[in-house]
Amino acid sequence: MMNFVHVSDTHLGASNFKLKKREDDFLDSFKQVVDYCIKEKPDFIIHSGDLFDKGKPGNKVLLFTVKQLIKLKEKGIPLLITPGSHDVSVDGTLLTILEKVGLLTNVSKPENYVKGKNHVLMKGEEAGGAVIYGLPGRRANIKEVYESIKPEPNDKFKIFMFHHITTNIKDTEFFADIPLSSLPKGMDYYAGGHWHEHESFSYQGKPVVYPGSTEYGDTRSMERHKPRGFIHYKNGEPEFIELNTRGVVVKRVDCNNLTPEEATSKCLDSLSKEGGDSLIVLKLKGVLSSGRRNMIDTSLIKKQAVSNDYLYCNVRLSGLKNPSEKKINTNSKGVNEIEQEHLRAKGYSEPEVKLARQLINLLGNDYTPSELPKALEKAGELIDN
Ligand SMILES: [Mn+2]
């Protein structure tokens, strides 16, 4: 019987709001996965990309990772990985070095792709009675890449690891990479990475599973608040194992028709007396009745949060409007329509107006510094196509 653990998007070295404790949280999640494996003894572990948050993590993060991987090696549990978009830097991936010293196997190393006449033969790596194939998290010409690969035939249980988002997943219209039908047929388990929420569905009767990231990487994911975890595949079924992560709360604070002082005290009231060392994000909404949004006393709110035993309070003002911005908002037309009309009046063609709308939607969001490169990359792709 197959018995393996599937984890993804551990983003070691990542943090939120530049908090050292949040960096530790990402490391702790990974340690929980490793400790679980040492206790439960799966035959192998697969990681579908973004082991690290950056191509060149800091020494502390690297040392931590090496220590964890040595623990697995000492217990004889192999780790097989396909590099994610974050694992790669201009001069290759650190995963090659970790493989060289015997701490993991990169299933997507160049020698596992053999160029044939009409296709590329994709070789797999064997572990625990399975054969594991993989495609790394590259984006360029990705549909063509999927069309050209042919997995080398094998009678074993076949796993395909990939670091791309399939278009059937909800709310991914600007980030999805490939239609589900692009996945190579005939596999027994499809191990997805890159999408940070846990999703599972079936493809040709076989499971496609995204474990999601092992910590909340941005406020959007905090707001969705799906549990963090990984997959333990045993008895023929994938089981989601939840991680014990720090409490994270995202609250919308309606400040419509309030003065900055009133909005400040509404924020203070929205804090619980017992923060329990959790992280809180306050998203202020509406239009102020007077003053400016920068008159909200964010430092008082943050101070109060810390004294109520929260780890940190992030106050987001970008959704709050100053009174002078009222006009455009109370117009009977939607913002989208106004923007569209403006562009048409300027003489842009319909395809140009459509592109502009997509760019505005994409770039008009709040992005954390780690999300921004992805959004910009997507914007580049929209312009190129
Ligand atoms: Mn990721």
mmCIF file of C-alpha atoms and ligand atoms in Angstrom, residues 8-11 49-50 52-53 84-86 163 193-196 213 374, ligand 1:
data_model
loop_
_atom_site.group_PDB
_atom_site.id
_atom_site.type_symbol
_atom_site.label_atom_id
_atom_site.label_comp_id
_atom_site.label_asym_id
_atom_site.label_seq_id
_atom_site.Cartn_x
_atom_site.Cartn_y
_atom_site.Cartn_z
ATOM 1 C CA SER A 8 3.898 22.180 -0.830
ATOM 2 C CA ASP A 9 4.683 25.896 -0.701
ATOM 3 C CA THR A 10 6.504 25.905 2.619
ATOM 4 C CA HIS A 11 8.169 29.222 1.681
ATOM 5 C CA GLY A 49 7.637 23.441 -5.010
ATOM 6 C CA ASP A 50 8.517 26.652 -3.179
ATOM 7 C CA PHE A 52 12.146 28.375 0.022
ATOM 8 C CA ASP A 53 10.630 31.830 -0.314
ATOM 9 C CA GLY A 84 8.731 26.124 -7.508
ATOM 10 C CA SER A 85 8.911 29.607 -8.958
ATOM 11 C CA HIS A 86 10.453 30.854 -5.692
ATOM 12 C CA HIS A 163 3.802 23.800 -9.765
ATOM 13 C CA GLY A 193 1.764 23.321 -5.912
ATOM 14 C CA HIS A 194 1.772 27.119 -6.424
ATOM 15 C CA TRP A 195 -1.859 27.670 -5.390
ATOM 16 C CA HIS A 196 -1.714 28.411 -1.653
ATOM 17 C CA SER A 213 0.873 26.626 1.747
ATOM 18 C CA LYS A 374 3.874 37.620 -9.495
HETATM 19 MN MN MN B 1 4.183 29.333 -3.499
#
